Each structure stands twice: as structure tokens, then as C-alpha cells.
Coordinates of C-alpha atoms and ligand atoms in Angstrom, one line a residue:
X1 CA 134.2 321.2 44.5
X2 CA 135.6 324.5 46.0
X3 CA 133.7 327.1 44.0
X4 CA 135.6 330.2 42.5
X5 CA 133.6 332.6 45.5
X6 CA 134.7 330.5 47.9
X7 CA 138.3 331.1 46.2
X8 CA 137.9 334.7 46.3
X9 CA 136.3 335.1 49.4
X10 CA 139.3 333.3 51.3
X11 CA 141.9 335.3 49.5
X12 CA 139.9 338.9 50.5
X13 CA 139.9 337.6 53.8
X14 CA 143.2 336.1 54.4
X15 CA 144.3 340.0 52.7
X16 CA 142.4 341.7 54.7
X17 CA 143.2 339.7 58.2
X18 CA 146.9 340.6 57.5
X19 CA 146.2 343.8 56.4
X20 CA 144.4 345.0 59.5
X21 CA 146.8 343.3 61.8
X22 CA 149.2 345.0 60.6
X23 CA 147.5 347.8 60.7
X24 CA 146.7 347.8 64.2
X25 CA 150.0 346.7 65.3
X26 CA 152.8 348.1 63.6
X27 CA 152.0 352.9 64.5
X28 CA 151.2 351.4 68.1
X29 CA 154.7 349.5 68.5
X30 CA 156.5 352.3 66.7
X31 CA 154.7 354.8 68.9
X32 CA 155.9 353.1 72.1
X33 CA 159.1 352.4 71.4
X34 CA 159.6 356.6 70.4
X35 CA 158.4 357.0 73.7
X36 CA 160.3 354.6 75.4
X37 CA 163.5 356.7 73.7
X38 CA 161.9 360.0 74.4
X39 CA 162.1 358.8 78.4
X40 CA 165.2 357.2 78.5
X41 CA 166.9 360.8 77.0
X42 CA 164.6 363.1 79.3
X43 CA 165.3 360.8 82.5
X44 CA 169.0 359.5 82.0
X45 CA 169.7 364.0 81.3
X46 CA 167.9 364.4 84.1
X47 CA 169.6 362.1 86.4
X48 CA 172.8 363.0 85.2
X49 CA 172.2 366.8 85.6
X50 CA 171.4 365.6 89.5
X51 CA 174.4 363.5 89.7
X52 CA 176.8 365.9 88.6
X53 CA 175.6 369.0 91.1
X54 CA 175.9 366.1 93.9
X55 CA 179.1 365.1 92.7
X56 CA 180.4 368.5 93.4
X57 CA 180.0 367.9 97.4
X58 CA 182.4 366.2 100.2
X59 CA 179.7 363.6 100.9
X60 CA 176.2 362.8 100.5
X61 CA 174.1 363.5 103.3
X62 CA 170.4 364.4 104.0
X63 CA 171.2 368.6 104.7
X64 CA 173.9 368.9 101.4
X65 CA 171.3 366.3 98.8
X66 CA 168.4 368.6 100.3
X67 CA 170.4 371.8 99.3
X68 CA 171.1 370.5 95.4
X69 CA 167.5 369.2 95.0
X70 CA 166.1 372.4 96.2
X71 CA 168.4 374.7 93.8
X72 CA 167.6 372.0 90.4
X73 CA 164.4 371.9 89.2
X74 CA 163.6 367.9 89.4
X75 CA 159.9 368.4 89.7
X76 CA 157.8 366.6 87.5
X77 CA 159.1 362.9 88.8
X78 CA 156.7 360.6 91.0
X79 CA 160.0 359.1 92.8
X80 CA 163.4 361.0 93.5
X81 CA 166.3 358.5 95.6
X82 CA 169.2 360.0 96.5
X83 CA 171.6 357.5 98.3
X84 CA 175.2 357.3 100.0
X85 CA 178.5 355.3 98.4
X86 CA 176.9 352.7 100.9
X87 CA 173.7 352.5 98.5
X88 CA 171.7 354.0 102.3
X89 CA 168.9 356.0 101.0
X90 CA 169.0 359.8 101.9
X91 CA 166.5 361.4 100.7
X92 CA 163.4 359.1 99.1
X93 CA 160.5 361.4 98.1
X94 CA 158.4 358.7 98.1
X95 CA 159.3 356.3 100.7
X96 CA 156.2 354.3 100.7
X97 CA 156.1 353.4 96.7
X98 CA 157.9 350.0 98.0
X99 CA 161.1 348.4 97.6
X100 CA 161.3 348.0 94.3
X101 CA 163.7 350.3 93.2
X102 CA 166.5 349.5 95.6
X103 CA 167.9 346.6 93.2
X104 CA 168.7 349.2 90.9
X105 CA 169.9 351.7 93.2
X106 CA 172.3 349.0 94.4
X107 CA 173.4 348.3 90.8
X108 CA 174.1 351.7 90.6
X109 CA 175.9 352.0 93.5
X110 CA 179.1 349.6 92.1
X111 CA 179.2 352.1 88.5
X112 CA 176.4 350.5 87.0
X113 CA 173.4 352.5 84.9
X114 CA 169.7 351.2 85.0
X115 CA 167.2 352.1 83.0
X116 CA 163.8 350.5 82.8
X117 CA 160.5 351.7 80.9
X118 CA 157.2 349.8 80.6
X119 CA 153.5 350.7 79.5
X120 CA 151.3 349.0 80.8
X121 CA 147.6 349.5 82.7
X122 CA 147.6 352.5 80.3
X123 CA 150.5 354.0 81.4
X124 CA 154.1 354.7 80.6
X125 CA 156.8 354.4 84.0
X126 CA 160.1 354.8 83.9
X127 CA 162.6 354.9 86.2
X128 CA 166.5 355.9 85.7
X129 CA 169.2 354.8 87.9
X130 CA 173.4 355.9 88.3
X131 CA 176.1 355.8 90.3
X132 CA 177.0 359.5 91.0
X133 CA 181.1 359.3 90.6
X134 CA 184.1 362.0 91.1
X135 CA 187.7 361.3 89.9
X136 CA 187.9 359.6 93.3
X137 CA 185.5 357.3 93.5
X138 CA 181.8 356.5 93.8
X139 CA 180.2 358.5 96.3
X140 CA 176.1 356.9 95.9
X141 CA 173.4 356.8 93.4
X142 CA 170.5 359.0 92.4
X143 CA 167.0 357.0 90.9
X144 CA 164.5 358.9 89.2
X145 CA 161.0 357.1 88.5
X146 CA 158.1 359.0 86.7
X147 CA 154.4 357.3 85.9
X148 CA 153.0 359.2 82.5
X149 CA 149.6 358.3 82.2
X150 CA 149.1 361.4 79.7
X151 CA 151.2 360.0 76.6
X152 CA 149.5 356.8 77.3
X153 CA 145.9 358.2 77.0
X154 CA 147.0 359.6 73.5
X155 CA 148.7 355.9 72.2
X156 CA 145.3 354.5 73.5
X157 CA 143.0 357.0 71.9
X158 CA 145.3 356.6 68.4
X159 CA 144.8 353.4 69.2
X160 CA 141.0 353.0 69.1
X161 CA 140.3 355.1 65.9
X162 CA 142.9 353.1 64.1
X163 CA 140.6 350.0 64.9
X164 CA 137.4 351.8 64.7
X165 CA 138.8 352.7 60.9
X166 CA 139.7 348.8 60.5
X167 CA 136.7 348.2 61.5
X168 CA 135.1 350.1 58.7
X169 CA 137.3 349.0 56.1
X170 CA 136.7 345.4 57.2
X171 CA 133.0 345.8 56.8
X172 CA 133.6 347.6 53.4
X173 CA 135.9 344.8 52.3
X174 CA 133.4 342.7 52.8
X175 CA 130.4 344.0 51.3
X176 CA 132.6 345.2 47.9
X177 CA 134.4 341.3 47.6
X178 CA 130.1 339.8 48.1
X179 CA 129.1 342.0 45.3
X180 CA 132.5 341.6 43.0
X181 CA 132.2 337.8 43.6
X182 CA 128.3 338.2 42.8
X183 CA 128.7 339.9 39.9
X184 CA 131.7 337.8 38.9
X185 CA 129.4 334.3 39.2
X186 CA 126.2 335.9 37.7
X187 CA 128.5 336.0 34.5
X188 CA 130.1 332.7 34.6
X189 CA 127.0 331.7 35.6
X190 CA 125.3 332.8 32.5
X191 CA 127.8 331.4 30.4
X192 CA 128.0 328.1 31.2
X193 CA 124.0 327.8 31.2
X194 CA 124.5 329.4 27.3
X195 CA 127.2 326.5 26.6
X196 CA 124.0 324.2 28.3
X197 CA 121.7 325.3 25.9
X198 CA 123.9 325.2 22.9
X199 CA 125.1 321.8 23.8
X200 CA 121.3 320.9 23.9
X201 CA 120.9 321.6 20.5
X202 CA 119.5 325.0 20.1
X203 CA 122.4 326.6 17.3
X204 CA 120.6 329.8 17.1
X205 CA 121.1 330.7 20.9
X206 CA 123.4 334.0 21.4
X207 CA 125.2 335.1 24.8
X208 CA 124.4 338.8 25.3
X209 CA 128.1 340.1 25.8
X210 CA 128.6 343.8 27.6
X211 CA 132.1 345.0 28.5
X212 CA 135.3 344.8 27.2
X213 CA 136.9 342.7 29.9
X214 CA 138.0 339.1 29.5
X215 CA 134.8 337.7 30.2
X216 CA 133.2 339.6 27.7
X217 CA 135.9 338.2 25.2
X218 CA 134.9 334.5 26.3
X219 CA 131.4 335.7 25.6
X220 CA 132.6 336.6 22.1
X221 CA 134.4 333.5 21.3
X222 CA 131.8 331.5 22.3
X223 CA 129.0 333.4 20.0
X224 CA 131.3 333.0 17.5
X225 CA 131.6 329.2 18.5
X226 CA 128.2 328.7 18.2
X227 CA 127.8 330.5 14.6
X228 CA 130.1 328.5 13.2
X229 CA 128.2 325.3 15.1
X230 CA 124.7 326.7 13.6
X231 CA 126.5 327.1 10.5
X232 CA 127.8 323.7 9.9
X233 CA 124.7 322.0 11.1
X234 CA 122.6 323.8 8.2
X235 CA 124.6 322.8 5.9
X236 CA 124.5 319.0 7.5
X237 CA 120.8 319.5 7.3
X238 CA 120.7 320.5 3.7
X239 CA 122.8 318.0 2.2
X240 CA 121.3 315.1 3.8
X241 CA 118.1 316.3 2.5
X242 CA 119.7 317.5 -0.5
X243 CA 120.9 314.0 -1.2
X244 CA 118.0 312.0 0.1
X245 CA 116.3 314.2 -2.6
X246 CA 118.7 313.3 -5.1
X247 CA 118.2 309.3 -4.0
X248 CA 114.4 309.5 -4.1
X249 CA 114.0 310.9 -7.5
X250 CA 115.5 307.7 -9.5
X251 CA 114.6 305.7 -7.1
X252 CA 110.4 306.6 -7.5
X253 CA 111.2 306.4 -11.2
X254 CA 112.4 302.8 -10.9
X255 CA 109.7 301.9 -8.8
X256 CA 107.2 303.4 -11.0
X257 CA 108.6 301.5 -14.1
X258 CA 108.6 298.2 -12.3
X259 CA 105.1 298.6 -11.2
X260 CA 103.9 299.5 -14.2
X261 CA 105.8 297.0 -16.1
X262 CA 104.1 294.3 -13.4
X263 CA 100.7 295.2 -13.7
X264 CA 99.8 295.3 -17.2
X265 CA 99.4 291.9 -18.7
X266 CA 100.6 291.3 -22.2
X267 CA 102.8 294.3 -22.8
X268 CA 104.8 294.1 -26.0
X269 CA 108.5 293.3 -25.9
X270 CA 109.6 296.7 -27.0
X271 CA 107.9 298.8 -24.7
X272 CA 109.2 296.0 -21.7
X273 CA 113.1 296.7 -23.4
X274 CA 112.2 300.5 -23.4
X275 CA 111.5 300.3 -19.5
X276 CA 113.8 298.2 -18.4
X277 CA 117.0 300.5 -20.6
X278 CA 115.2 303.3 -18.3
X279 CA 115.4 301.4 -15.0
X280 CA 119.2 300.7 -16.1
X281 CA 119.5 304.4 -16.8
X282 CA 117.9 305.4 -13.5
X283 CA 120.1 303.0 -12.0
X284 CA 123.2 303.9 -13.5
X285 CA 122.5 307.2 -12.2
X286 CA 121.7 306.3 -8.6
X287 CA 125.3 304.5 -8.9
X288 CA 127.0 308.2 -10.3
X289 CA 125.2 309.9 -7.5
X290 CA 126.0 307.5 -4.5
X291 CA 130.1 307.6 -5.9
X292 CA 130.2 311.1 -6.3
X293 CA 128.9 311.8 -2.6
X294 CA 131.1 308.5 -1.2
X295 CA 134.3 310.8 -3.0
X296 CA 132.9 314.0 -1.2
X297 CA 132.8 312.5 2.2
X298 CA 136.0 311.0 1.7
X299 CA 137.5 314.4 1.1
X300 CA 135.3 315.7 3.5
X301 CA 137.4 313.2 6.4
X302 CA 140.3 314.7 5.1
X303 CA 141.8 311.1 3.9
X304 CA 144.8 312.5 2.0
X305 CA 146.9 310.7 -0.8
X306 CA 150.6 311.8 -0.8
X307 CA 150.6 314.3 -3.8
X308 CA 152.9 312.9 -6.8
X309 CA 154.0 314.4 -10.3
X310 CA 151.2 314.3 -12.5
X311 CA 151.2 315.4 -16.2
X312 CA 147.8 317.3 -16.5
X313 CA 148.7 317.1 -20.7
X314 CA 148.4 313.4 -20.7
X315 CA 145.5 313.4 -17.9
X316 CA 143.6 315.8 -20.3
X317 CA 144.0 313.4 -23.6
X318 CA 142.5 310.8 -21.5
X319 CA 139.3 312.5 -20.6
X320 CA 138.9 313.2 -24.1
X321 CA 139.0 310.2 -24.9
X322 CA 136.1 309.2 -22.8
X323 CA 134.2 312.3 -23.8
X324 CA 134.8 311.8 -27.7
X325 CA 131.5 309.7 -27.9
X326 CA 128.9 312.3 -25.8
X327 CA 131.0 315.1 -28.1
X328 CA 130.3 313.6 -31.2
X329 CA 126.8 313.0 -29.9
X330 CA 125.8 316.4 -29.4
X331 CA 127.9 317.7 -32.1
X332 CA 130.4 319.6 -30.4
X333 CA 133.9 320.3 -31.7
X334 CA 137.1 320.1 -29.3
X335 CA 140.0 322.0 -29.6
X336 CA 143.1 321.4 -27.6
X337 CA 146.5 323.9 -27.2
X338 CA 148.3 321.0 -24.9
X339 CA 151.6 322.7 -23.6
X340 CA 154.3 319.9 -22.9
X341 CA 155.9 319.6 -19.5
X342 CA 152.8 320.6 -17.5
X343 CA 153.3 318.7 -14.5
X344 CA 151.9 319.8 -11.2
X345 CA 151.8 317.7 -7.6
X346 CA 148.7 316.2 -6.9
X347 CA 147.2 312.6 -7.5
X348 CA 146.4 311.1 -10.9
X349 CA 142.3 310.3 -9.8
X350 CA 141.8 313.8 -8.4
X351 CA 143.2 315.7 -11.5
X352 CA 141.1 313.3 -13.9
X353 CA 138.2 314.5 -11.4
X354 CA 139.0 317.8 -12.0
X355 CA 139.8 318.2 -16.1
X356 CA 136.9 315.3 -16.6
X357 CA 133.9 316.9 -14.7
X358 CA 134.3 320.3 -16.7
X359 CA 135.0 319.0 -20.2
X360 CA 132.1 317.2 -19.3
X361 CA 130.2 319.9 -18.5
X362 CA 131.2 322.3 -21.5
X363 CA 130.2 319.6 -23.5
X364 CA 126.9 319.0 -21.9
X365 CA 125.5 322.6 -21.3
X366 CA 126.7 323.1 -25.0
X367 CA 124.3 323.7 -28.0
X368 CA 124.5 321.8 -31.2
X369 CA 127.1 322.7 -33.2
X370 CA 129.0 324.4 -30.3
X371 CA 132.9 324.0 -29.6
X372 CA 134.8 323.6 -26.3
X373 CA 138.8 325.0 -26.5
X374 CA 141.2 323.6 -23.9
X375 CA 143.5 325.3 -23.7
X376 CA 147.0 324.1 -21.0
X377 CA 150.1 326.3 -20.4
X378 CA 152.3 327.5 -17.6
X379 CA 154.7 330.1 -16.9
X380 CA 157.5 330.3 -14.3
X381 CA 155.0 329.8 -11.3
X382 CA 152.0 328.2 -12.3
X383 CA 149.9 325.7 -14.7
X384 CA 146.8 327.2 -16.3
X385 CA 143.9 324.7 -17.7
X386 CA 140.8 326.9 -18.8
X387 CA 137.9 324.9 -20.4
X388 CA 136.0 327.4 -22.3
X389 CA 132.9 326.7 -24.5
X390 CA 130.0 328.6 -26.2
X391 CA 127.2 326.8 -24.7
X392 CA 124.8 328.3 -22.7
X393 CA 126.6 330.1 -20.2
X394 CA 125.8 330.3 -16.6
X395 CA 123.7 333.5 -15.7
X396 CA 126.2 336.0 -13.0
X397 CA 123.9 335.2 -10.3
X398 CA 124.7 332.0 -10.1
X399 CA 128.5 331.7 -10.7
X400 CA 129.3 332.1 -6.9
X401 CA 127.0 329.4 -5.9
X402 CA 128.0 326.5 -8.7
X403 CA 130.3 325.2 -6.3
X404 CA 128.5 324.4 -3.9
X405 CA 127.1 320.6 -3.6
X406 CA 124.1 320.2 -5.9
X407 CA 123.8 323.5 -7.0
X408 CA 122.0 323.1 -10.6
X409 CA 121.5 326.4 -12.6
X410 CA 118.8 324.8 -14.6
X411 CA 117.6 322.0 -12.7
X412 CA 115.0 320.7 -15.4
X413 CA 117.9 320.6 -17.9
X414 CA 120.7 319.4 -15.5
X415 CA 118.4 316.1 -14.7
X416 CA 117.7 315.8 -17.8
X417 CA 121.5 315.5 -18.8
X418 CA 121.9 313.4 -16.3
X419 CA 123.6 315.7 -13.8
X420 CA 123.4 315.8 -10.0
X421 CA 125.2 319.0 -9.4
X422 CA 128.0 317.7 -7.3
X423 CA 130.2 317.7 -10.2
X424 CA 131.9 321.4 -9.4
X425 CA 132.1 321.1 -5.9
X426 CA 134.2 318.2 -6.2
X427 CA 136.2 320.1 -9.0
X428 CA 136.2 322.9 -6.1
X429 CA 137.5 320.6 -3.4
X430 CA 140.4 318.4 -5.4
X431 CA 141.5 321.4 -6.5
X432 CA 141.8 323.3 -2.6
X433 CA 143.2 320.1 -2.0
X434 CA 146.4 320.8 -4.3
X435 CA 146.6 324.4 -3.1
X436 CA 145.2 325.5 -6.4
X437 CA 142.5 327.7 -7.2
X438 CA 139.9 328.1 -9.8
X439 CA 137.5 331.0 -11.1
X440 CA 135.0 330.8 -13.9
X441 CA 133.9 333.6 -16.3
X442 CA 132.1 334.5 -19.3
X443 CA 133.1 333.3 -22.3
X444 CA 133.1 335.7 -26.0
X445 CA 130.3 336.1 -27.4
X446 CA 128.8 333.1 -25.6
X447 CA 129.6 330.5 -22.9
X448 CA 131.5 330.1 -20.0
X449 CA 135.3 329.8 -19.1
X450 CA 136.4 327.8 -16.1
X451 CA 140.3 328.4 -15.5
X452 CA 142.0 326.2 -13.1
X453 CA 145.8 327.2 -11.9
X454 CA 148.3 325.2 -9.9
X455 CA 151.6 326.3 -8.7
X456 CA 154.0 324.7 -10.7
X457 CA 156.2 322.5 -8.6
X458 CA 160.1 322.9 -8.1
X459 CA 162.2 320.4 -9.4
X460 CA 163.3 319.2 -6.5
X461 CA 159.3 318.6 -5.4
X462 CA 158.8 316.5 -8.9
X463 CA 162.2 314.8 -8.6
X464 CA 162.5 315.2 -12.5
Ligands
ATP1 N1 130.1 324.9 -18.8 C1 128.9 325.2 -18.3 N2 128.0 325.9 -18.9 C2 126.8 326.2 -18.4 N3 126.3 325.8 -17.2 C3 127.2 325.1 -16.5 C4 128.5 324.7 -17.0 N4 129.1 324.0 -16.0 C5 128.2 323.9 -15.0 N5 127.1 324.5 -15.2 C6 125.9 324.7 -14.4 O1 126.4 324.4 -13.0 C7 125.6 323.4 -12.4 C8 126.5 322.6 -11.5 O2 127.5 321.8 -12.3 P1 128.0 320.4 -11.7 O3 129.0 319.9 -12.7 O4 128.4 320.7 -10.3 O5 126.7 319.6 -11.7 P2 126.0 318.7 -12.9 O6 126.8 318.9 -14.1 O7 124.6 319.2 -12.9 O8 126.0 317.3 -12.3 P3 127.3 316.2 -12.3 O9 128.5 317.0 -12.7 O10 127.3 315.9 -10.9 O11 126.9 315.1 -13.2 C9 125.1 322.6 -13.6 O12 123.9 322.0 -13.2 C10 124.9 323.7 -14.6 O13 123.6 324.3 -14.4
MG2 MG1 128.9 318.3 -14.1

């Protein structure tokens, strides 16, 4: 695995190779080449200033070339060749710099110009050759060389700060792209080691996050990850003790009665029928307990039934029906207001769920004597079912929390109704589940209103 420094470090360094290159290459090839421009222009004026003055004579000869050089001023140059139409020197100034420069002389002789400019063994030299012509003819060639040494010293000189510079920024490249990269790694580095510890198991673990920049935004994310992990796993943690709780309780009670029933010889019939009805209750309870939290983790999966037309009027006659007997029991009066045409999308067993657990409940955290209205209507958007009763009530503190899985305001009461406390928060779920909604209030003078609403389907949804 190539890490990310490696990454950056090649990048900087590919950058900076170019960069420097560049750098060091491009000002010294312009420079030269404006040199090499500068010399052609002084030389080839030059030599054409000299080749006009000696076209003005008969002929070319030592004496007459002599008498033109000495009235120009052609100082300056390290070579001066003056020659006849025959390309015969006749005047060299320097005769001994070689033979060199008698190609082009002879080039020049038959009407050609010659110019040639080189730097090199810090120096510039140059050398400029042409015929020298009249309207009648050629008459020879002039060739003027000059070695600058000077202009090269300053190209050279440029040339060695420009690379001390590069040299500088090349060290400064370096040292900034070690500590970005540094700094860059300590981060990551620090926030995959978090995701390590998280992933270990410790929820409560936060990233410190500085900055504003993208990282820091990672950082964020992650914290807010990890919340929501620690979050979850609480609530995993207390329902599975929550509902080993709920397990334990009947189940102890069971045990108890069967022991006691076992060890005690001779125990008379009624009080063995009174146990064994208490084991069935316990039992029966165990069996409420275990269906309700099978229903939860069902809708806790997210297993969904397709939503169909369901008539909450007819849905609510039913549950009364069940309910009639623990009504009568307790002495409560129920009064329905049933409006017809109620129908919302959802599925039959979840709105039984819903209308079923809260009768239930106004009926059961009612006191003797009490009444329980129903009341079921709708208007162009939604269907309204509030239960509301005169029983106890349920004390402000506590509304917000009812929904949640065995909540029990009471708990000594609750048990003793027979109550587990999920009932409401799978009220609360089946009814999130058809994108209803459901609040819960006090009730005048006494008791507590739950009021469920549903957005009432379009035809075309019901296909009614
Ligand atoms: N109508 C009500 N009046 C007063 N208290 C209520 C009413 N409805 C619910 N509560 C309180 O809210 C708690 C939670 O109700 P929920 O229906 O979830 O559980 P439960 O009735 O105790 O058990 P389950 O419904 O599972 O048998 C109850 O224990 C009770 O204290
Ligand atoms: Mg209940």
C-alpha cells in the first residue's frame, strides 16, 4: 500500500522538478537568443557600413582597404578580413586566429551572407560575413569576428543566483510538503485510531475536532456517528434488561407457587386450584409479554404489510366487544360517536393494536364508576379517534415518556392490572407506521385523552 505521504511527496516533487527546470532554463535561453539578435544587428551594420565605403573604390587592394578602415571606426572586433573579388585576403588583422573563417569569406565572395554566433566556454563569438557588391559586380568580401566574454560573465552570473534561488526554494519545498504531510497524517492518523476504539466497543469515545476544514468535518460526522452508536446501544442495553426483568418477575412467581405447592403435603384442594389459576395467570402473562415484544421486533425489522382500506368504525366495535366484559367488570361506562365512512390505509391487525391497547387502557387505569367516550370523525384531510376517560390521569411528567417500551407510570398498579408497559409504544409505532401521529392530554375535570389522526386517503388510494 502506497501511503497518502508517499502520494503527496511524489506530486511536490515531480512539481517542483519541473518547476525548477524550467526555471533554470527558460531567462537563460531567452537571454541568449536576445544576444544572439543584439550581435547579428551590431555586426551585419557593421559589416555593411565597411562594405559600402569599400564599394565606393576601383578595386580592393591592401593601400585603398587600409585607407577606408583607417577613416571608419571598426574597432572593438577581435578579427577584421578584407578580401579581393578573388576571395585573396587583403588585409586580416588577425592572421594567425586560423583558417576558419575563410569558408565563409568564400561564401561571401559568390553574393552570399554568413552569419554565425555561438556561446560557449563562457563566451559569446560572432563573426559576420558579405560579399561587398557595386552595380557591376562583386568586387570581394569583408568578415568581421568579435569574442564577448563580458555579456557572457553577466548570463553566467544571472545564471548562478537563479539556481542558488532554486536551490532555496527546493529546500523550502521540501521542509513545508514534510510538515503539511506530517500534519496531514497526524490527523488521519487520529481518526482512524478513534474509529479503532469505537469499533472496539467503547460508545462514549469522542474525536477532539479543531478547524473548519474538511477533516474537521469528518471529525464531526464521525462524533456524531458514534452518538448515535452510544445511543442505540443504551437503549439495546435497557430493553434487554428491561425485558429479562419483565420475564423474571412471572416466572419467580410460577416457580414459587410450584414449589410451594410441592412441598407441603396434604394441602387442600382449594388452595392447590387457587395456585394453580395463579400459575395460569402468570403464565398467561408471560405469553402477553413474549407477543407483544415478538410484535415490537417485528416492526423493529421493518417487515411491512402493504397498507389496505381499513374502516377504523367497524375496527373500534370490535375491540369493544372484547372489552365489554373487563368494562362491565370494573364498572365503567362506554360511550361511542362512531362517524361512518372512516376509512384510512393501514392494516386491519395494526389498527386493532392501536384502538384496542387504549380502550384497554382507559378502561383499566379507570376508577369505579368511571366512563370512557370514543369519540371517531374526519374532516377533508384527516381521521380523528380520541379515547378519553376520567380515570386517573397520567401526571405531566410522565406524558412524554409513556411511549416508550415499558414505561409504567405506576408500576405497582400497572402489574397489578396486568400491564407490561409496552402497550403505547406499540400504539406509537403502528401508528408512525401509517404516517399518523398521536398526542395525549388531560382530560376535564379528570382523566386523560389520547387522540390519534390519520390522513384520510384519496379515493383513488382506497379504490372505493
Ligand atoms: N388512560 C390512561 N390513564 C392513566 N394512565 C395511563 C393510561 N394509559 C396509559 N397509562 C399509563 O401509561 C403506562 C404505559 O401504558 P402501556 O399501555 O404502554 O402499558 P401497560 O398498560 O402498563 O401494559 P400493556 O398495555 O402492555 O398491557 C401505564 O402503565 C400507565 O401507567
Ligand atoms: Mg396498556
Amino acid at each position: 500500500m502506497k501511503s497518502i505521504r508517499f502520494k503527496i511527496f511524489a506530486f511536490m516533487a515531480v512539481l517542483l522538478v519541473l518547476l525548477l527546470v524550467m526555471l533554470n532554463t527558460l531567462p537563460m535561453s531567452s537571454s541568449r537568443d536576445l544576444v544572439f539578435e543584439e550581435k547579428h544587428s551590431s555586426l551585419s551594420g557593421r559589416a555593411a557600413i565597411l562594405a559600402s565605403s569599400l564599394s565606393g573604390l576601383e578595386r580592393i587592394t591592401e593601400e585603398s582597404a587600409g585607407e577606408v578602415l583607417g577613416l571608419l571606426d571598426v574597432d572593438g572586433y577581435d578579427r577584421i578580413v578584407i578580401t579581393d573579388e578573388a576571395g585573396k585576403p587583403v588585409y586580416d588583422s588577425a592572421p594567425a586566429a586560423g583558417t576558419e573563417a575563410m569558408g565563409d569569406v568564400l561564401s561571401a565572395v559568390t553574393g552570399k551572407t554568413v552569419f554565425r554566433s555561438s556561446f560557449k566556454d563562457g563566451a559569446f563569438t560572432s563573426s559576420f560575413a558579405m560579399p561587398v557588391a557595386t552595380s557591376a559586380g562583386l568586387m570581394g568580401a569583408v568578415y568581421l569576428y568579435e569574442h564577448d566574454s563580458e555579456r557572457a560573465e553577466i548570463i553566467l552570473d544571472i545564471q548562478s543566483r537563479i539556481l542558488t534561488v532554486s536551490v532555496v526554494i527546493g529546500f523550502a519545498a521540501i521542509v513545508l510538503s514534510v510538515l503539511f504531510s506530517e500534519v496531514l497524517m497526524h490527523r488521519l492518523k487520529e481518526l482512524v485510531s478513534s474509529m479503532r476504539i469505537v469499533a472496539g466497543g467503547d460508545y462514549k469515545y469522542r474525536l477532539s475536532v479543531h478547524g473548519q476544514d474538511e477533516l474537521s468535518e469528518l471529525g464531526e460526522e464521525f462524533n456524531a456517528l458514534t452518538a448515535r452508536l452510544e445511543d442505540t446501544e443504551t437503549q439495546r442495553r435497557r430493553f434487554v434488561s428491561d425485558a429479562s426483568h419483565e420475564l423474571k418477575t412471572p416466572l419467580a412467581s410460577i416457580r414459587l407457587l410450584a414449589d410451594s405447592l410441592l412441598q407441603n403435603d396434604g394441602v387442600p384442594m382449594d388452595t392447590v386450584k387457587e395456585f394453580v389459576s395463579d400459575i395460569g395467570h402468570e403464565a398467561e402473562r408471560l405469553q402477553r409479554t413474549t407477543e407483544k415484544l415478538l410484535d415490537l421486533s417485528r416492526r423493529d425489522d421493518g417487515v411491512l404489510v402493504a397498507p389496505e382500506p381499513v374502516d377504523v368504525k367497524q375496527v373500534t366495535i370490535d375491540a369493544l366487544a372484547l372489552l365489554k366484559p373487563l368494562a362491565d367488570e370494573k364498572k365503567v361506562r362506554i360511550r361511542c360517536s362512531l362517524e361512518d365512512g372512516s376509512v384510512i390505509m393501514a392494516t386491519t391487525d395494526d389498527m386493532f393494536h392501536i384502538v384496542f391497547n387504549l380502550m384497554e387502557n382507559a378502561v383499566k387505569y379507570n376508577v369505579e364508576g368511571g366512563s370512557v367516550n370514543i369519540d371517531l370523525a374526519s374532516d377533508d384531510e384527516t381521521v380523528n379517534l380520541s379515547v378519553a376517560d376520567t380515570g386517573i390521569g397520567i401526571p405531566e411528567e410522565d406524558r412524554l415518556n409513556i411511549f416508550s417500551r415499558f414505561y409504567r407510570v405506576d408500576k405497582a398498579r400497572s402489574r397489578e392490572a396486568g400491564g407490561s408497559g409496552l402497550g403505547l409504544s406499540i400504539v406509537h409505532d403502528a401508528v408512525i407506521a401509517h404516517k399518523g401521529s398521536i398526542t395525549v392530554g388531560q382530560n376535564k375535570p379528570q382523566g386523560s385523552v389520547f387522540t390519534v389522526s390519520f390522513p384520510r386517503p384519496t379515493s383513488e388510494e382506497t379504490g372505493i
